[in-house]
Structures are given as C-alpha cells and as structure tokens.
Amino acid sequence: MGLSIDNKKNFRIHSERRNYEIKSTINPDDFKIIKQIGFGSFGRIYKTLNIINNQKYVLKVMHNNKNNILYMQDKVRLIMDFENRTKCKGLIKIFGDACIKKGNQYFYYEVLELADRDWEQEILIRQNNLKYYSENELIYIMSQLVKSLSLLQKNHITHRDIKLQNILLLNNQYKICDFGEARKLSQRGVIIQPVRGSELFMSPIQFFGLEKKMDYIQHNTYKSDVFSLGMCILFAANLNHECLYDIRELTNMKEIKRIVTSYLRRRYSIKFINLLLILLEYEENNRPDFISLEEI
C-alpha cells in the first residue's frame, strides 16, 4: 500500500514526501496501528491508538488516483458536515481525514469512531446461542435506524447500501456507517442510475434490474433503502438468511406475506409482522420512505 510501518506499528511518512494537495483535518502520524480489522478493493481498515489523546479509533487507509480520492472525500465531507450540523448520534462519527501524495498515487486517510462490532457479527453470536431478538428489541433497533435515516432524508442524503455490515453497534446504539455510495439528492430521492447495493438486500426494482442486466434503472433511493432495512430486520428476526432467499425472487405481495408470516408467527405478533411487511412492500409506489415510516 506504499505505507511504511516500524516495529511499534507507527506510521512513518517522511516529511519530504508529504504533499497535502487536499485540505486535511488530521495528521496520520498521530495514529499508531493496533491491528488490521478489515480490507477491500479501496484499501485497509485498522484499529488504532491516537498517541496524542490515548483514545482508540478506526483508521481507513485508501489509495487511488486523484479523481477517485476526490470522489471519496466528497462522500466523507458530506457526512462530516451532516454530523456537525445535526449532532446526529445514529451515524458512526467521522473525526477527520487527510490526503497524501506519494509519487503518482494518492493515499486517503479517514478517522472514525470505533464500534464494538457490526450487526451481522451480533446476529451470528445470537445464532450460536439460539438467542432470538424479542419483538421489543427489534422495534427498538428499527426505531433507532429509521430516525437516523429519516434525518438523512430530511437533509437530502441517501445511503444506497443498507446492509448488516453497514450497521454497527456501540454501547447498545445501532449506528449507520460506510457512505461510499451516498449521494446528495432531493427529498423525493428519484434517480436514474446503475444498480447500487448488495444483491441479497437490494430492493425488487434494483434486484430485477440486475437480473435483466439493465444498464440503468429509475427508482426512489430512499424507498429502496427502506426495503433493504426490512431485509436486515427479517434476517435478524430469523437469525439466518433463509427467508430472505425464499422471498428474493417473488413479485406477489400475498405470497411474500404468507412466507414471512410462516417464518415469524411463532415468535412475533401479527402487528409486528405487518409492520415489517410495510418495509418489504414489493411495489415501490406503495412503500413508504423514511420520513413517512418514522410517522408510522
């Protein structure tokens, strides 16, 4: 990755090679790597210790060409501005970023709040112990996430990739992270775009667009994220993905309702199941966005 680390796992970035062409709000030298906790095509994710305040953070280190780095920074700055203006507690806090040019490559650093685990990891722990969520627990989780996503919508921001790995737990608070697909849109949120999201969790109009190999689809991104959240709740309620696969290719809402009810009726009330089915409504026009869902 072009990043030299000494035996103490501290960053060593030689001053003569430092070139901050993009305004930076952190100094990467202040962060000592504890361990790597993730990776992807964008770069790597580390658990780190800030040597100035002795606090632990997450550090994302990404490398790419300048245009892609600027694109990523636009997403980060969009969410940083939102967090600072609204004081929203339902998103993983972004503390700052920096960009360094080395040769022809740009390295982008993003410092975030350190969470306990992601929601998928939490569900797997419960799965191993056969500890199902209570109805009240799921409503509590849903309420937290809908409140945060509704506030994003009121500020014209759409996430576009809601899934279990992008929801983190910190002190019993469920927080949204990874805004790499986020966009600034109107509150209505209708857009024509290439398919975005994770296949198992994406909305029907996205999923069938992907199956048909359509280059572009028109959909309401907020309502697509509502469906994705519904699939996350359904996964959590069952502690597995079987029901998600069973309804993934269905287009008839009565059949979807029959299958979802058959999975959930032993542990959850009809009232809760009907609430979840509002999120899982097949027809986009009949599905609420987050602002309407918050009122429900």
Coordinates of C-alpha atoms in Angstrom, one line a residue:
M1 CA 0.0 0.0 0.0
G2 CA 3.1 2.3 0.0
L3 CA 2.8 2.8 3.8
S4 CA 5.9 2.0 5.9
I5 CA 5.3 0.8 9.4
D6 CA 8.0 0.4 12.1
N7 CA 8.3 -2.3 14.7
K8 CA 6.0 -0.3 17.0
K9 CA 3.4 -0.2 14.2
N10 CA 3.5 3.5 14.0
F11 CA 3.2 5.5 10.8
R12 CA 6.4 6.7 9.3
I13 CA 5.7 9.1 6.5
H14 CA 8.8 11.1 5.5
S15 CA 8.2 14.8 5.6
E16 CA 10.0 15.4 2.3
R17 CA 7.4 13.2 0.5
R18 CA 4.4 14.7 2.2
N19 CA 2.2 16.7 -0.2
Y20 CA -1.3 17.6 1.1
E21 CA -3.0 18.7 -2.1
I22 CA -6.4 18.3 -0.5
K23 CA -7.1 20.1 2.8
S24 CA -6.6 17.8 5.7
T25 CA -8.2 17.8 9.2
I26 CA -6.0 15.1 10.8
N27 CA -2.3 14.1 10.9
P28 CA -1.9 10.3 10.1
D29 CA 1.4 10.4 12.1
D30 CA -0.7 10.7 15.3
F31 CA -2.2 7.2 14.9
K32 CA -0.4 4.0 16.0
I33 CA -1.8 0.8 14.4
I34 CA -3.0 -1.8 16.9
K35 CA -4.3 -4.4 14.3
Q36 CA -5.9 -4.6 10.9
I37 CA -9.6 -5.3 11.2
G38 CA -10.8 -5.1 7.5
F39 CA -9.8 -4.7 3.9
G40 CA -11.3 -4.2 0.5
S41 CA -10.6 -3.0 -3.0
F42 CA -10.4 0.5 -1.6
G43 CA -7.6 -0.3 0.9
R44 CA -7.4 -1.4 4.5
I45 CA -9.1 -0.7 7.9
Y46 CA -7.1 -0.6 11.1
K47 CA -7.9 -0.3 14.8
T48 CA -5.5 2.4 16.0
L49 CA -4.4 4.4 19.1
N50 CA -4.1 8.2 18.9
I51 CA -0.8 8.9 20.5
I52 CA -1.9 12.5 21.4
N53 CA -5.1 11.8 23.4
N54 CA -4.6 8.0 24.0
Q55 CA -8.0 7.2 22.5
K56 CA -8.8 4.3 20.1
Y57 CA -10.2 4.9 16.6
V58 CA -10.7 3.2 13.3
L59 CA -8.4 4.4 10.5
K60 CA -9.3 3.7 6.9
V61 CA -6.3 3.9 4.5
M62 CA -7.3 4.1 0.8
H63 CA -5.1 4.6 -2.2
N64 CA -6.2 5.5 -5.7
N65 CA -5.9 8.2 -8.4
K66 CA -6.6 11.8 -7.6
N67 CA -10.1 11.8 -9.1
N68 CA -11.3 8.8 -7.2
I69 CA -9.8 10.2 -4.0
L70 CA -11.6 13.4 -4.5
Y71 CA -14.8 11.4 -5.1
M72 CA -14.4 9.5 -1.8
Q73 CA -13.6 12.7 0.0
D74 CA -16.8 14.3 -1.2
K75 CA -18.7 11.5 0.4
V76 CA -16.8 11.8 3.7
R77 CA -17.1 15.6 3.8
L78 CA -20.9 15.3 3.1
I79 CA -21.4 13.1 6.1
M80 CA -19.0 15.1 8.3
D81 CA -21.0 18.3 7.6
F82 CA -24.3 16.5 8.3
E83 CA -23.0 15.2 11.6
N84 CA -21.7 18.6 12.7
R85 CA -24.9 20.4 11.7
T86 CA -27.4 17.9 13.1
K87 CA -25.5 16.4 16.0
C88 CA -27.0 13.0 14.9
K89 CA -25.9 10.2 17.1
G90 CA -27.1 7.4 14.8
L91 CA -24.1 7.5 12.4
I92 CA -20.6 6.4 13.1
K93 CA -18.7 9.6 13.9
I94 CA -16.1 10.8 11.3
F95 CA -13.4 12.7 13.1
G96 CA -11.3 13.8 10.2
D97 CA -9.5 13.0 7.0
A98 CA -6.2 13.6 5.2
C99 CA -4.7 13.1 1.7
I100 CA -1.0 12.5 1.0
K101 CA 0.5 12.2 -2.5
K102 CA 3.3 9.7 -3.0
G103 CA 4.7 9.5 -6.5
N104 CA 1.7 9.1 -8.8
Q105 CA -0.6 7.7 -6.1
Y106 CA -2.8 9.4 -3.6
F107 CA -3.4 8.0 -0.1
Y108 CA -6.5 9.0 1.7
Y109 CA -7.0 8.6 5.5
E110 CA -10.3 8.6 7.3
V111 CA -10.6 8.5 11.1
L112 CA -13.8 7.1 12.6
E113 CA -15.4 6.2 15.8
L114 CA -14.5 2.6 17.0
A115 CA -17.6 0.4 17.4
D116 CA -17.9 -2.9 19.2
R117 CA -19.0 -5.0 16.2
D118 CA -21.2 -4.9 13.2
W119 CA -24.8 -6.1 13.2
E120 CA -24.1 -9.3 11.2
Q121 CA -21.5 -10.3 13.9
E122 CA -24.0 -9.6 16.6
I123 CA -26.6 -11.8 14.9
L124 CA -24.1 -14.7 14.4
I125 CA -23.3 -14.6 18.2
R126 CA -27.1 -14.9 18.9
Q127 CA -27.4 -17.6 16.3
N128 CA -24.7 -19.7 18.0
N129 CA -26.6 -19.2 21.3
L130 CA -30.1 -19.6 19.8
K131 CA -30.9 -16.3 21.4
Y132 CA -33.7 -14.7 19.3
Y133 CA -34.4 -11.0 19.5
S134 CA -37.6 -10.1 21.3
E135 CA -40.2 -8.1 19.5
N136 CA -39.4 -5.0 21.6
E137 CA -35.7 -5.3 20.8
L138 CA -36.4 -5.4 17.1
I139 CA -38.7 -2.4 17.3
Y140 CA -36.1 -0.5 19.3
I141 CA -33.5 -1.2 16.6
M142 CA -35.8 -0.3 13.8
S143 CA -36.8 2.9 15.6
Q144 CA -33.2 4.0 16.0
L145 CA -32.3 3.3 12.4
V146 CA -35.4 4.8 10.9
K147 CA -34.9 8.0 13.0
S148 CA -31.3 8.4 11.7
L149 CA -32.2 7.6 8.1
S150 CA -35.2 9.9 8.2
L151 CA -33.0 12.7 9.4
L152 CA -30.6 12.0 6.5
Q153 CA -33.5 12.1 4.1
K154 CA -34.7 15.5 5.5
N155 CA -31.2 16.7 4.7
H156 CA -31.4 15.2 1.2
I157 CA -28.8 12.5 1.7
T158 CA -29.4 8.9 0.6
H159 CA -27.2 6.0 1.7
R160 CA -27.9 3.5 -1.1
D161 CA -26.2 0.4 0.5
I162 CA -28.1 -0.5 3.7
K163 CA -27.0 -4.0 4.9
L164 CA -26.0 -5.7 8.1
Q165 CA -22.3 -5.0 7.7
N166 CA -23.0 -1.2 7.4
I167 CA -24.8 -1.1 10.7
L168 CA -22.5 -1.1 13.7
L169 CA -23.1 -1.5 17.5
L170 CA -21.7 0.8 20.1
N171 CA -22.9 0.8 23.6
N172 CA -26.3 -0.6 22.5
Q173 CA -26.7 2.1 19.9
Y174 CA -27.2 0.9 16.3
K175 CA -25.2 3.2 14.0
I176 CA -25.0 3.5 10.3
C177 CA -21.6 3.6 8.5
D178 CA -19.9 3.3 5.1
F179 CA -21.4 6.1 3.0
G180 CA -19.3 5.2 -0.1
E181 CA -22.5 5.1 -2.2
A182 CA -24.2 8.1 -0.5
R183 CA -25.5 10.9 -2.6
K184 CA -27.0 14.4 -2.1
L185 CA -30.4 14.3 -3.7
S186 CA -33.8 16.0 -3.4
Q187 CA -36.0 14.8 -0.6
R188 CA -38.0 12.9 -3.2
G189 CA -35.0 10.8 -4.0
V190 CA -35.9 9.6 -7.5
I191 CA -32.8 8.9 -9.6
I192 CA -31.8 7.1 -12.8
Q193 CA -28.6 5.2 -12.1
P194 CA -26.6 2.0 -12.4
V195 CA -27.7 -0.7 -9.9
R196 CA -26.2 0.1 -6.4
G197 CA -26.3 -2.0 -3.3
S198 CA -25.8 -5.6 -2.1
E199 CA -27.8 -8.2 -4.1
L200 CA -29.4 -10.0 -1.1
F201 CA -30.6 -6.8 0.5
M202 CA -31.4 -4.6 -2.5
S203 CA -35.0 -3.5 -3.4
P204 CA -37.0 -5.5 -6.0
I205 CA -36.7 -2.9 -8.7
Q206 CA -32.9 -3.0 -8.3
F207 CA -32.7 -6.8 -8.0
F208 CA -34.7 -7.5 -11.1
G209 CA -32.9 -4.7 -13.0
L210 CA -29.6 -6.5 -12.1
E211 CA -31.1 -9.9 -13.2
K212 CA -32.1 -8.3 -16.5
K213 CA -28.7 -6.8 -16.9
M214 CA -30.1 -3.3 -17.3
D215 CA -27.5 -0.6 -17.5
Y216 CA -29.7 2.0 -15.7
I217 CA -32.8 1.9 -13.5
Q218 CA -35.1 4.6 -12.2
H219 CA -36.1 4.3 -8.6
N220 CA -36.7 6.1 -5.3
T221 CA -33.4 5.6 -3.4
Y222 CA -35.0 6.3 0.0
K223 CA -37.7 3.7 -0.6
S224 CA -35.1 1.2 -1.9
D225 CA -33.2 1.7 1.4
V226 CA -36.4 1.2 3.3
F227 CA -36.7 -2.2 1.7
S228 CA -33.1 -3.0 2.4
L229 CA -33.6 -2.2 6.1
G230 CA -36.7 -4.5 6.1
M231 CA -34.5 -7.3 4.8
C232 CA -32.0 -6.6 7.6
I233 CA -34.8 -6.8 10.2
L234 CA -36.1 -10.0 8.6
F235 CA -32.6 -11.6 8.8
A236 CA -32.3 -10.5 12.5
A237 CA -35.7 -11.9 13.4
N238 CA -34.8 -15.3 12.0
L239 CA -31.1 -15.3 12.8
N240 CA -30.5 -16.6 9.3
H241 CA -30.9 -15.7 5.7
E242 CA -33.3 -18.5 4.6
C243 CA -36.4 -16.3 4.5
L244 CA -34.6 -13.7 2.5
Y245 CA -33.8 -16.2 -0.2
D246 CA -37.3 -17.6 -0.2
I247 CA -38.8 -14.2 -1.0
R248 CA -36.0 -12.7 -3.0
E249 CA -37.5 -13.5 -6.5
L250 CA -41.2 -13.2 -5.6
T251 CA -43.3 -10.5 -7.1
N252 CA -46.7 -11.3 -5.5
M253 CA -47.2 -9.5 -2.2
K254 CA -49.7 -12.1 -0.9
E255 CA -47.1 -14.8 -1.3
I256 CA -44.4 -12.7 0.3
K257 CA -46.7 -12.1 3.2
R258 CA -47.5 -15.8 3.5
I259 CA -43.9 -16.8 3.6
V260 CA -42.7 -14.1 6.0
T261 CA -45.6 -14.8 8.4
S262 CA -44.8 -18.5 8.3
Y263 CA -41.3 -17.8 9.5
L264 CA -42.2 -15.2 12.2
R265 CA -45.6 -16.1 13.6
R266 CA -44.2 -18.4 16.3
R267 CA -42.1 -15.6 17.9
Y268 CA -43.7 -12.3 16.9
S269 CA -47.1 -10.7 16.8
I270 CA -49.2 -10.2 13.7
K271 CA -48.9 -6.4 14.4
F272 CA -45.1 -6.6 14.2
I273 CA -45.2 -8.8 11.1
N274 CA -47.5 -6.4 9.4
L275 CA -45.2 -3.5 10.3
L276 CA -42.2 -5.4 8.8
L277 CA -44.2 -6.1 5.6
I278 CA -44.7 -2.4 5.2
L279 CA -40.9 -2.1 4.7
L280 CA -40.9 -5.2 2.5
E281 CA -43.7 -3.9 0.2
Y282 CA -42.9 -5.1 -3.4
E283 CA -44.3 -2.2 -5.2
E284 CA -42.2 0.9 -4.7
N285 CA -45.2 3.3 -5.0
N286 CA -46.9 1.5 -2.1
R287 CA -43.7 1.5 0.1
P288 CA -43.1 4.5 2.4
D289 CA -39.9 6.5 2.5
F290 CA -38.1 7.1 5.9
I291 CA -40.0 10.3 6.7
S292 CA -43.3 8.6 6.2
L293 CA -42.1 5.4 8.0
E294 CA -41.0 7.5 11.0
E295 CA -44.5 8.8 11.4
I296 CA -45.9 5.2 11.3

